[in-house]
C-alpha positions in Angstrom: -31.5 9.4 -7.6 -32.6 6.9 -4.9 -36.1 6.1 -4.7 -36.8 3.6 -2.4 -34.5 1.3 0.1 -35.5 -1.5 2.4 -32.7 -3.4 4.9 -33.0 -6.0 7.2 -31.1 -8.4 9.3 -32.7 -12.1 8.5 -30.0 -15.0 10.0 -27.3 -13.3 11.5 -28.8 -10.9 14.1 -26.1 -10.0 16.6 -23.4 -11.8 14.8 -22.8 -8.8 12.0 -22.9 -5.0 12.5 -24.6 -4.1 8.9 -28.0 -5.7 7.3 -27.7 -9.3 5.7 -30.2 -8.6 3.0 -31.2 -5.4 1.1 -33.0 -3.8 -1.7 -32.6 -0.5 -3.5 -34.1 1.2 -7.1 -32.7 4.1 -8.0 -33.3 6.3 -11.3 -29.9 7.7 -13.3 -29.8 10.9 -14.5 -30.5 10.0 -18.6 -33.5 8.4 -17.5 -33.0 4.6 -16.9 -34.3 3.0 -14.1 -32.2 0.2 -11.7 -32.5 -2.2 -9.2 -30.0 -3.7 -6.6 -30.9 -6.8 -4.3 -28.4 -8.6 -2.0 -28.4 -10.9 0.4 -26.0 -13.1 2.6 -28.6 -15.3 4.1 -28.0 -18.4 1.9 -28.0 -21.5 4.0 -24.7 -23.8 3.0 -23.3 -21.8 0.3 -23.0 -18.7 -1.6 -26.0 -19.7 -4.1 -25.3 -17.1 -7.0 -23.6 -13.9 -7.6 -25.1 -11.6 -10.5 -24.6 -8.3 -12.2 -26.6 -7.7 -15.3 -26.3 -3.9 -17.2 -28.9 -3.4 -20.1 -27.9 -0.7 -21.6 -28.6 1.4 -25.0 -25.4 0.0 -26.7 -25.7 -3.6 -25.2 -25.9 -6.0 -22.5 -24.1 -7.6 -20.2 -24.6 -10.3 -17.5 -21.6 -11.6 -15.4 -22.7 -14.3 -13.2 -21.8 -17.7 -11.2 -21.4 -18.7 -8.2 -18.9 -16.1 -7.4 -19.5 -13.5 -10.8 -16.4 -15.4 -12.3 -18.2 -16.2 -16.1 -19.2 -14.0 -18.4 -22.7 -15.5 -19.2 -23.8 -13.2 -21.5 -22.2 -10.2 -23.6 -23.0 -7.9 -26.8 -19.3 -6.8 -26.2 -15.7 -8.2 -27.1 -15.0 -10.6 -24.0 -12.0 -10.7 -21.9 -11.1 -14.0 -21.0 -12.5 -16.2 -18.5 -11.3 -15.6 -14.8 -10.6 -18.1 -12.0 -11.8 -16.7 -8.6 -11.9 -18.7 -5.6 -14.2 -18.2 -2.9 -13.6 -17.2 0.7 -14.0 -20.2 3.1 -15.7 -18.6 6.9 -15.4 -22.0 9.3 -16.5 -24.7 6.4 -18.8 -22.3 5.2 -18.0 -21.5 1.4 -19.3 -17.3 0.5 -18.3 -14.5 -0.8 -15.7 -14.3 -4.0 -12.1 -13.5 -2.9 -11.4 -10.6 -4.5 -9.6 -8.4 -2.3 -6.1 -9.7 -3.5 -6.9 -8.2 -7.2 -7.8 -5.2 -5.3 -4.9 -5.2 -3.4 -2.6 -6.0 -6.2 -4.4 -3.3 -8.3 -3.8 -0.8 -5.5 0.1 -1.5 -5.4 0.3 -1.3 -9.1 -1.2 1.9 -9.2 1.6 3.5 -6.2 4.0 2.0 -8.3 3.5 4.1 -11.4 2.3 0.7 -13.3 -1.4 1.5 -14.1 -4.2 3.9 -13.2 -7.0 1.4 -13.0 -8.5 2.4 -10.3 -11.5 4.4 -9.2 -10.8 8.0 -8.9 -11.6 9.8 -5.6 -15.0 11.7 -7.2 -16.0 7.8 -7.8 -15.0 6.6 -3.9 -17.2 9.4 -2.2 -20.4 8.9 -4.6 -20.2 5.1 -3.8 -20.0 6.0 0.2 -22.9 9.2 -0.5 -24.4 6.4 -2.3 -24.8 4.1 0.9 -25.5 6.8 3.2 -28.8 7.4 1.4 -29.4 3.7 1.1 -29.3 3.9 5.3 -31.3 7.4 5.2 -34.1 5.9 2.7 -34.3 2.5 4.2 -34.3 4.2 8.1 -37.0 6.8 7.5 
């Protein structure tokens, strides 16, 4: 459950058709409480990339510069993985991810593995930021 959204356009108004930075907390169904905060108005360079789960069983934080380390786990690790960044006109940002996804997606229509989302998990994330755009709008 959503609870309260805020977006806003800081550096890059009329150069980018969605909000640069933006906040969410939402509450899951068990109970537990989360928070979301983004933002792509980092002068230079992409300053950090996080994702941090606290969780009944365990925690986990992947973080870097472009989430590429593990910098903290109460699980088995995988092993550390090498992900460049994208380079926009000298300007270093985002991680570039979308050939795994790619790669991923052609494994999967080739019968070599199912690891990917299922369609129940694609509409919930799009539900999921259409009430991000209805909370943060009303």
């Amino acid at each position: 459950e959503l609870q309260t959204a805020t977006l806003s356009n800081n550096s890059h108004q009329g150069q980018i058709e969605f909000e640069d930075s933006g906040a969410f907390q939402f509450r899951i169904p068990s109970g537990g409480h989360g928070s979301f905060s983004y933002t792509t108005s980092v002068a230079l360079k992409n300053l950090e990339s996080s994702l941090t789960i606290i969780a009944e069983k365990g925690t986990i934080k992947i973080g870097g510069q472009y989430m590429e380390r593990i910098e903290h786990s109460d699980f088995e690790q995988s092993e550390h993985i090498e992900i460049a960044p994208n380079v926009y006109q000298g300007y270093q940002g985002s991680a570039n991810n979308h050939p795994i996804v790619i790669d991923q997606v052609i494994k999967a229509m080739n019968g070599i593995t199912t690891d990917l989302p299922s369609m129940e998990d694609a509409i919930q994330s799009i539900s999921l930021i259409e009430e991000i755009y209805r909370q943060a709008r009303a």
